[in-house]
């Protein structure tokens, strides 16, 4: 994209550059943005989306703008991906003056802590909703939650759950397990569309984290069975807890192992779908991550080594061993990786990247 389409220096919202470049068509009206304006903060666009009657998590911008945006995402390089949902999902008016006063004070506290106003307002909406579960003590619960958020702790960890399409309930979340991003929802959607006519019978999710991908696929493919491979004991337990929450525990095996340990003893050629959202951030980029990501989420689920491919290589080796003929492999990777795979394939560098014959590879990129 040209330099004129880049985001303002203080804006980290997903899709900003592309929306700035092409504008946005909503209900037949073209909504464009002036320089320095962020579409997520734009009341004009928020009002335009409201007639759609659906949470922006699902209806936009992927569905509104179209496939042009399908490879443009904030990924785990920033927590900005959360804003897409937080700004839209709870934009209801506060019901009474006491809540309005408490919310304003909470927003001011978060802004003073260095959090941008739109993110502060979105955070308070979620925290206020969760605080009401404490009943008459909601004010104290809100104060405690805001104090944690002011330390840059992600909202998802504070409230303990988060939506993930297409699941009908919120996923349980616990620190430091990686928080599912909207682009991972799109990855699940891509898998479901691609395999709609040939449902998998046995799938493997490498690095399951909260279990979001595995559980969403098991709900989408009711006859499938799955193995979730996850080395982190907290994440492995959370995967099974979420599986019980969604009633798919009888079709899911959780293997608390590293991928290379698991496939060394796994049955050969029995898997027809392998999916992974592995650690893929090059180590040199780790210090530049936002505080919410860098200081709270599991570094082992983020850091992919020097070129970001340390675990990706193991995942592809695993696919070669356990994948049946025609096995589909879906990976969420760094935006620099697809070109590396293409170069490797063109010069037959299979020893370096372990690209095997008979594997249908799909790479889902996340741009910084």
CSV table of C-alpha atoms in Angstrom, one decimal:
chain,number,residue,atom,x,y,z
A,1,UNK,CA,0.0,0.0,0.0
A,2,UNK,CA,1.2,3.6,-0.6
A,3,UNK,CA,2.4,5.6,2.3
A,4,UNK,CA,-0.7,7.8,2.1
A,5,UNK,CA,-2.8,4.8,3.2
A,6,UNK,CA,-0.9,4.0,6.3
A,7,UNK,CA,-2.5,4.3,9.7
A,8,UNK,CA,-2.1,7.4,11.9
A,9,UNK,CA,0.8,7.0,14.3
A,10,UNK,CA,-1.5,6.6,17.3
A,11,UNK,CA,-3.8,4.1,15.6
A,12,UNK,CA,-3.2,0.3,15.9
A,13,UNK,CA,-6.6,-0.9,14.7
A,14,UNK,CA,-7.0,-3.8,12.4
A,15,UNK,CA,-7.7,-3.2,8.7
A,16,UNK,CA,-7.1,0.5,9.0
A,17,UNK,CA,-4.8,0.9,6.0
A,18,UNK,CA,-7.0,-1.1,3.7
A,19,UNK,CA,-10.1,0.6,4.8
A,20,UNK,CA,-8.4,4.0,4.3
A,21,UNK,CA,-7.4,2.9,0.8
A,22,UNK,CA,-10.8,1.5,-0.5
A,23,UNK,CA,-13.4,3.1,1.8
A,24,UNK,CA,-16.3,1.0,3.0
A,25,UNK,CA,-19.6,0.3,1.4
A,26,UNK,CA,-22.4,-0.2,3.9
A,27,UNK,CA,-26.1,-0.8,2.9
A,28,UNK,CA,-25.3,0.8,-0.5
A,29,UNK,CA,-23.7,3.9,0.9
A,30,UNK,CA,-19.9,4.4,0.5
A,31,UNK,CA,-18.4,5.5,3.8
A,32,UNK,CA,-14.9,7.0,3.4
A,33,UNK,CA,-12.5,8.2,6.1
A,34,UNK,CA,-10.6,11.4,6.3
A,35,UNK,CA,-6.9,11.2,7.1
A,36,UNK,CA,-6.2,10.5,10.8
A,37,UNK,CA,-9.7,9.0,11.4
A,38,UNK,CA,-10.0,5.4,12.5
A,39,UNK,CA,-13.0,3.6,11.3
A,40,UNK,CA,-13.5,1.6,14.5
A,41,UNK,CA,-13.8,4.9,16.4
A,42,UNK,CA,-16.0,6.5,13.8
A,43,UNK,CA,-19.5,7.1,15.1
A,44,UNK,CA,-20.7,7.4,11.5
A,45,UNK,CA,-19.6,3.9,10.6
A,46,UNK,CA,-20.8,2.5,13.9
A,47,UNK,CA,-24.3,3.9,13.1
A,48,UNK,CA,-24.0,2.5,9.6
A,49,UNK,CA,-23.3,-1.0,10.8
A,50,UNK,CA,-26.1,-1.0,13.3
A,51,UNK,CA,-28.9,-1.7,10.8
A,52,UNK,CA,-27.1,-5.0,10.0
A,53,UNK,CA,-28.4,-6.3,13.3
A,54,UNK,CA,-25.3,-8.5,13.9
A,55,UNK,CA,-22.2,-8.3,15.9
A,56,UNK,CA,-19.2,-6.9,13.9
A,57,UNK,CA,-17.4,-10.0,14.9
A,58,UNK,CA,-19.1,-11.8,12.1
A,59,UNK,CA,-20.6,-9.3,9.7
A,60,UNK,CA,-17.7,-7.0,9.2
A,61,UNK,CA,-15.3,-6.1,7.8
A,62,UNK,CA,-14.6,-9.5,6.3
A,63,UNK,CA,-18.2,-10.0,5.2
A,64,UNK,CA,-18.9,-6.4,4.2
A,65,UNK,CA,-15.7,-5.6,2.3
A,66,UNK,CA,-15.2,-9.0,0.9
A,67,UNK,CA,-12.4,-11.4,0.3
A,68,UNK,CA,-10.0,-8.6,-0.3
A,69,UNK,CA,-9.6,-8.4,3.4
A,70,UNK,CA,-9.3,-12.1,4.0
A,71,UNK,CA,-5.5,-11.9,4.4
A,72,UNK,CA,-5.4,-8.6,6.3
A,73,UNK,CA,-5.4,-9.0,10.0
A,74,UNK,CA,-3.9,-7.6,13.2
A,75,UNK,CA,-2.9,-11.1,14.4
A,76,UNK,CA,-1.0,-11.5,17.6
A,77,UNK,CA,1.3,-8.6,16.9
A,78,UNK,CA,-1.1,-6.4,18.8
A,79,UNK,CA,-4.1,-6.6,21.0
A,80,UNK,CA,-5.9,-4.3,18.6
A,81,UNK,CA,-7.8,-7.3,17.1
A,82,UNK,CA,-9.9,-7.4,20.2
A,83,UNK,CA,-11.1,-3.9,19.6
A,84,UNK,CA,-13.1,-5.0,16.5
A,85,UNK,CA,-15.4,-6.9,18.8
A,86,UNK,CA,-15.2,-4.9,22.0
A,87,UNK,CA,-16.3,-1.6,20.4
A,88,UNK,CA,-19.3,-3.1,18.7
A,89,UNK,CA,-20.6,-5.9,20.9
A,90,UNK,CA,-21.5,-3.8,23.9
A,91,UNK,CA,-22.3,-0.3,22.7
A,92,UNK,CA,-25.6,-0.2,24.7
A,93,UNK,CA,-26.5,2.9,26.6
A,94,UNK,CA,-25.8,2.8,30.3
A,95,UNK,CA,-29.1,2.2,32.1
A,96,UNK,CA,-28.7,4.6,35.0
A,97,UNK,CA,-26.8,7.6,36.2
A,98,UNK,CA,-24.8,5.7,38.8
A,99,UNK,CA,-23.4,3.4,36.2
A,100,UNK,CA,-22.7,6.3,33.9
A,101,UNK,CA,-20.7,8.0,36.7
A,102,UNK,CA,-18.8,4.8,37.5
A,103,UNK,CA,-18.1,4.1,33.9
A,104,UNK,CA,-16.8,7.7,33.3
A,105,UNK,CA,-14.5,7.4,36.3
A,106,UNK,CA,-13.2,4.0,35.1
A,107,UNK,CA,-12.5,5.3,31.6
A,108,UNK,CA,-10.7,8.3,33.0
A,109,UNK,CA,-8.5,5.9,35.1
A,110,UNK,CA,-7.7,3.8,32.1
A,111,UNK,CA,-6.8,6.8,30.0
A,112,UNK,CA,-4.6,8.1,32.7
A,113,UNK,CA,-2.8,4.7,32.7
A,114,UNK,CA,-2.0,5.3,29.0
A,115,UNK,CA,-4.8,3.3,27.3
A,116,UNK,CA,-6.4,5.0,24.3
A,117,UNK,CA,-9.8,6.3,25.0
A,118,UNK,CA,-11.7,4.1,22.5
A,119,UNK,CA,-10.0,1.0,24.0
A,120,UNK,CA,-10.7,2.3,27.5
A,121,UNK,CA,-14.4,2.8,26.8
A,122,UNK,CA,-14.7,-0.6,25.2
A,123,UNK,CA,-12.9,-2.2,28.1
A,124,UNK,CA,-15.2,-0.6,30.6
A,125,UNK,CA,-18.3,-1.8,28.8
A,126,UNK,CA,-17.1,-5.4,29.1
A,127,UNK,CA,-15.9,-5.0,32.7
A,128,UNK,CA,-19.1,-3.3,33.7
A,129,UNK,CA,-21.1,-6.2,32.3
A,130,UNK,CA,-19.0,-8.7,34.2
A,131,UNK,CA,-19.1,-6.6,37.4
A,132,UNK,CA,-22.9,-7.0,37.5
A,133,UNK,CA,-22.5,-10.7,38.3
A,134,UNK,CA,-21.3,-9.5,41.7
A,135,UNK,CA,-24.8,-8.1,42.4
A,136,UNK,CA,-24.9,-5.3,45.0
A,137,UNK,CA,-21.1,-5.3,45.1
A,138,UNK,CA,-20.7,-4.4,41.4
A,139,UNK,CA,-18.9,-1.1,42.2
A,140,UNK,CA,-16.2,-2.9,44.1
A,141,UNK,CA,-15.9,-5.6,41.4
A,142,UNK,CA,-15.6,-2.9,38.7
A,143,UNK,CA,-12.9,-1.0,40.6
A,144,UNK,CA,-10.9,-4.2,41.0
A,145,UNK,CA,-11.3,-5.0,37.4
A,146,UNK,CA,-10.3,-1.5,36.2
A,147,UNK,CA,-7.2,-1.6,38.4
A,148,UNK,CA,-6.1,-4.8,36.7
A,149,UNK,CA,-6.9,-3.4,33.3
A,150,UNK,CA,-4.9,-0.2,34.1
A,151,UNK,CA,-1.9,-2.6,34.5
A,152,UNK,CA,-2.5,-3.6,30.9
A,153,UNK,CA,-3.9,-7.0,31.7
A,154,UNK,CA,-6.2,-8.1,28.8
A,155,UNK,CA,-9.9,-7.8,29.4
A,156,UNK,CA,-10.3,-11.4,28.4
A,157,UNK,CA,-8.3,-12.6,31.4
A,158,UNK,CA,-10.1,-10.3,33.8
A,159,UNK,CA,-13.6,-11.4,32.8
A,160,UNK,CA,-12.5,-15.1,32.3
A,161,UNK,CA,-14.3,-15.7,29.0
A,162,UNK,CA,-14.6,-14.4,25.4
A,163,UNK,CA,-16.7,-15.1,22.3
A,164,UNK,CA,-15.4,-17.2,19.5
A,165,UNK,CA,-17.4,-17.7,16.3
A,166,UNK,CA,-19.2,-20.0,15.6
A,167,UNK,CA,-19.6,-21.2,19.2
A,168,UNK,CA,-22.8,-20.2,20.9
A,169,UNK,CA,-21.2,-19.7,24.3
A,170,UNK,CA,-18.1,-17.8,25.3
A,171,UNK,CA,-14.9,-19.7,25.7
A,172,UNK,CA,-13.4,-19.9,29.1
A,173,UNK,CA,-10.0,-18.2,29.2
A,174,UNK,CA,-7.2,-18.2,31.8
A,175,UNK,CA,-3.8,-16.5,31.8
A,176,UNK,CA,-1.3,-17.1,30.2
A,177,UNK,CA,-3.2,-19.1,27.5
A,178,UNK,CA,-3.2,-17.4,24.1
A,179,UNK,CA,-6.4,-15.3,23.6
A,180,UNK,CA,-8.2,-16.3,20.4
A,181,UNK,CA,-8.2,-13.6,17.7
A,182,UNK,CA,-10.8,-12.7,15.1
A,183,UNK,CA,-8.6,-13.9,12.3
A,184,UNK,CA,-8.6,-17.4,13.9
A,185,UNK,CA,-12.3,-17.3,13.6
A,186,UNK,CA,-11.9,-16.6,9.9
A,187,UNK,CA,-9.5,-19.6,9.7
A,188,UNK,CA,-12.1,-21.8,11.2
A,189,UNK,CA,-14.7,-20.4,8.7
A,190,UNK,CA,-12.3,-21.1,5.8
A,191,UNK,CA,-11.8,-24.7,6.9
A,192,UNK,CA,-15.6,-25.2,7.2
A,193,UNK,CA,-16.2,-23.8,3.8
A,194,UNK,CA,-13.4,-25.7,2.2
A,195,UNK,CA,-14.3,-29.1,3.7
A,196,UNK,CA,-18.1,-28.6,3.5
A,197,UNK,CA,-18.4,-31.4,1.0
A,198,UNK,CA,-15.9,-33.8,2.5
A,199,UNK,CA,-16.2,-33.6,6.3
A,200,UNK,CA,-13.1,-34.9,8.1
A,201,UNK,CA,-13.3,-38.0,10.3
A,202,UNK,CA,-10.1,-37.4,12.3
A,203,UNK,CA,-8.5,-34.1,12.9
A,204,UNK,CA,-5.5,-32.9,14.8
A,205,UNK,CA,-4.9,-29.4,16.3
A,206,UNK,CA,-1.3,-28.6,17.1
A,207,UNK,CA,-1.0,-26.1,19.9
A,208,UNK,CA,-4.6,-26.0,20.9
A,209,UNK,CA,-4.3,-23.3,23.5
A,210,UNK,CA,-7.9,-22.6,24.8
A,211,UNK,CA,-9.3,-25.3,22.4
A,212,UNK,CA,-11.0,-22.7,20.3
A,213,UNK,CA,-10.2,-24.2,16.9
A,214,UNK,CA,-10.6,-27.8,17.9
A,215,UNK,CA,-14.0,-27.2,19.6
A,216,UNK,CA,-15.3,-25.0,16.9
A,217,UNK,CA,-14.4,-27.7,14.3
A,218,UNK,CA,-15.9,-30.5,16.4
A,219,UNK,CA,-19.2,-28.5,16.6
A,220,UNK,CA,-19.1,-27.9,12.9
A,221,UNK,CA,-18.3,-31.5,12.0
A,222,UNK,CA,-20.4,-33.6,14.4
A,223,UNK,CA,-19.0,-37.0,13.2
A,224,UNK,CA,-15.4,-36.0,13.5
A,225,UNK,CA,-13.0,-37.0,16.3
A,226,UNK,CA,-10.0,-34.9,17.3
A,227,UNK,CA,-6.7,-34.8,19.0
A,228,UNK,CA,-5.5,-31.6,20.6
A,229,UNK,CA,-1.7,-31.5,21.1
A,230,UNK,CA,-0.7,-28.9,23.6
A,231,UNK,CA,2.5,-28.8,25.7
A,232,UNK,CA,1.4,-26.2,28.2
A,233,UNK,CA,-0.3,-27.9,31.1
A,234,UNK,CA,-2.6,-24.9,31.8
A,235,UNK,CA,-3.6,-24.7,28.2
A,236,UNK,CA,-4.1,-28.5,28.0
A,237,UNK,CA,-6.5,-28.4,31.0
A,238,UNK,CA,-8.3,-25.4,29.6
A,239,UNK,CA,-8.8,-27.2,26.3
A,240,UNK,CA,-10.5,-30.1,28.0
A,241,UNK,CA,-12.5,-27.7,30.3
A,242,UNK,CA,-13.9,-25.9,27.3
A,243,UNK,CA,-14.6,-29.3,25.6
A,244,UNK,CA,-16.8,-30.3,28.5
A,245,UNK,CA,-18.4,-26.8,28.4
A,246,UNK,CA,-19.4,-27.4,24.8
A,247,UNK,CA,-20.2,-31.1,25.2
A,248,UNK,CA,-17.5,-32.5,22.8
A,249,UNK,CA,-15.2,-34.1,25.4
A,250,UNK,CA,-16.2,-37.6,24.3
A,251,UNK,CA,-14.8,-36.9,20.8
A,252,UNK,CA,-11.6,-35.2,21.9
A,253,UNK,CA,-8.3,-36.5,23.2
A,254,UNK,CA,-5.9,-34.0,24.7
A,255,UNK,CA,-2.2,-34.9,24.5
A,256,UNK,CA,-0.1,-32.8,26.8
A,257,UNK,CA,3.0,-33.1,24.7
A,258,UNK,CA,5.2,-31.2,22.3
A,259,UNK,CA,4.4,-31.9,18.7
A,260,UNK,CA,7.6,-33.9,18.0
A,261,UNK,CA,6.9,-36.1,21.0
A,262,UNK,CA,3.3,-36.8,20.0
A,263,UNK,CA,3.9,-37.7,16.3
A,264,UNK,CA,6.9,-39.9,17.2
A,265,UNK,CA,4.4,-42.5,18.6
A,266,UNK,CA,1.2,-41.5,16.7
A,267,UNK,CA,-0.4,-43.9,14.2
A,268,UNK,CA,0.8,-43.2,10.7
A,269,UNK,CA,-1.5,-42.0,7.9
A,270,UNK,CA,-4.8,-41.7,9.9
A,271,UNK,CA,-5.5,-37.9,9.9
A,272,UNK,CA,-7.4,-36.2,7.2
A,273,UNK,CA,-7.3,-32.7,8.6
A,274,UNK,CA,-4.4,-31.0,10.5
A,275,UNK,CA,-4.7,-27.4,11.7
A,276,UNK,CA,-2.4,-25.3,13.7
A,277,UNK,CA,-2.0,-21.8,15.0
A,278,UNK,CA,1.6,-22.3,16.1
A,279,UNK,CA,4.1,-19.8,17.5
A,280,UNK,CA,5.2,-17.9,14.5
A,281,UNK,CA,6.5,-14.5,15.5
A,282,UNK,CA,10.2,-14.1,14.8
A,283,UNK,CA,12.1,-13.7,18.1
A,284,UNK,CA,13.4,-10.3,17.1
A,285,UNK,CA,9.8,-8.9,17.0
A,286,UNK,CA,8.9,-10.1,20.5
A,287,UNK,CA,10.1,-7.0,22.4
A,288,UNK,CA,7.9,-4.8,20.1
A,289,UNK,CA,4.6,-6.5,20.9
A,290,UNK,CA,2.0,-4.5,22.8
A,291,UNK,CA,2.2,-4.8,26.6
A,292,UNK,CA,-1.0,-6.8,26.8
A,293,UNK,CA,0.5,-9.4,24.6
A,294,UNK,CA,4.2,-9.3,25.6
A,295,UNK,CA,3.7,-9.2,29.4
A,296,UNK,CA,0.7,-11.4,29.9
A,297,UNK,CA,0.3,-14.0,27.1
A,298,UNK,CA,2.4,-17.2,27.0
A,299,UNK,CA,5.7,-16.4,25.2
A,300,UNK,CA,5.9,-20.1,24.2
A,301,UNK,CA,2.7,-19.6,22.2
A,302,UNK,CA,4.1,-16.6,20.4
A,303,UNK,CA,7.8,-16.9,19.8
A,304,UNK,CA,8.6,-18.9,16.7
A,305,UNK,CA,12.4,-18.6,16.9
A,306,UNK,CA,14.8,-16.8,14.6
A,307,UNK,CA,12.6,-17.0,11.4
A,308,UNK,CA,9.3,-17.8,13.2
A,309,UNK,CA,9.3,-21.3,11.7
A,310,UNK,CA,10.7,-23.5,14.5
A,311,UNK,CA,7.4,-25.0,15.4
A,312,UNK,CA,5.9,-24.7,11.9
A,313,UNK,CA,8.6,-27.1,10.7
A,314,UNK,CA,7.7,-29.6,13.4
A,315,UNK,CA,4.0,-29.2,12.4
A,316,UNK,CA,4.8,-30.0,8.8
A,317,UNK,CA,6.9,-33.0,9.8
A,318,UNK,CA,4.0,-34.2,11.9
A,319,UNK,CA,1.7,-33.8,8.9
A,320,UNK,CA,3.9,-35.9,6.7
A,321,UNK,CA,3.8,-38.7,9.2
A,322,UNK,CA,0.2,-38.8,10.5
A,323,UNK,CA,-1.5,-37.3,7.4
A,324,UNK,CA,-3.5,-39.7,5.2
A,325,UNK,CA,-3.4,-39.3,1.4
A,326,UNK,CA,-4.9,-35.9,0.6
A,327,UNK,CA,-4.7,-34.7,4.1
A,328,UNK,CA,-5.5,-31.0,4.4
A,329,UNK,CA,-3.2,-28.8,6.4
A,330,UNK,CA,-4.3,-25.3,7.6
A,331,UNK,CA,-1.7,-23.1,9.2
A,332,UNK,CA,-1.9,-19.6,10.6
A,333,UNK,CA,1.5,-18.1,9.9
A,334,UNK,CA,3.5,-14.9,9.8
A,335,UNK,CA,3.0,-12.7,6.7
A,336,UNK,CA,6.6,-13.4,5.5
A,337,UNK,CA,6.1,-17.2,5.6
A,338,UNK,CA,4.1,-18.0,2.5
A,339,UNK,CA,6.7,-16.5,0.2
A,340,UNK,CA,9.4,-18.6,2.0
A,341,UNK,CA,7.3,-21.8,1.4
A,342,UNK,CA,6.9,-20.9,-2.2
A,343,UNK,CA,10.6,-20.4,-2.7
A,344,UNK,CA,11.4,-23.6,-0.9
A,345,UNK,CA,9.0,-25.5,-3.1
A,346,UNK,CA,10.4,-24.0,-6.3
A,347,UNK,CA,13.9,-25.2,-5.5
A,348,UNK,CA,12.9,-28.4,-3.8
A,349,UNK,CA,14.2,-27.4,-0.4
A,350,UNK,CA,12.1,-30.0,1.3
A,351,UNK,CA,14.9,-30.9,3.7
A,352,UNK,CA,14.7,-27.4,5.1
A,353,UNK,CA,10.9,-27.0,5.4
A,354,UNK,CA,9.7,-30.6,5.2
A,355,UNK,CA,7.2,-29.9,2.5
A,356,UNK,CA,5.8,-33.3,1.7
A,357,UNK,CA,3.9,-34.8,-1.3
A,358,UNK,CA,0.2,-35.4,-0.9
A,359,UNK,CA,-0.4,-32.6,1.5
A,360,UNK,CA,-2.9,-29.9,0.7
A,361,UNK,CA,-1.4,-26.9,2.4
A,362,UNK,CA,-3.3,-23.7,3.2
A,363,UNK,CA,-1.5,-20.7,4.8
A,364,UNK,CA,-3.5,-18.1,6.6
A,365,UNK,CA,-1.4,-15.0,7.0
A,366,UNK,CA,-1.4,-12.4,9.7
A,367,UNK,CA,0.0,-9.0,8.8
A,368,UNK,CA,1.5,-6.7,11.4
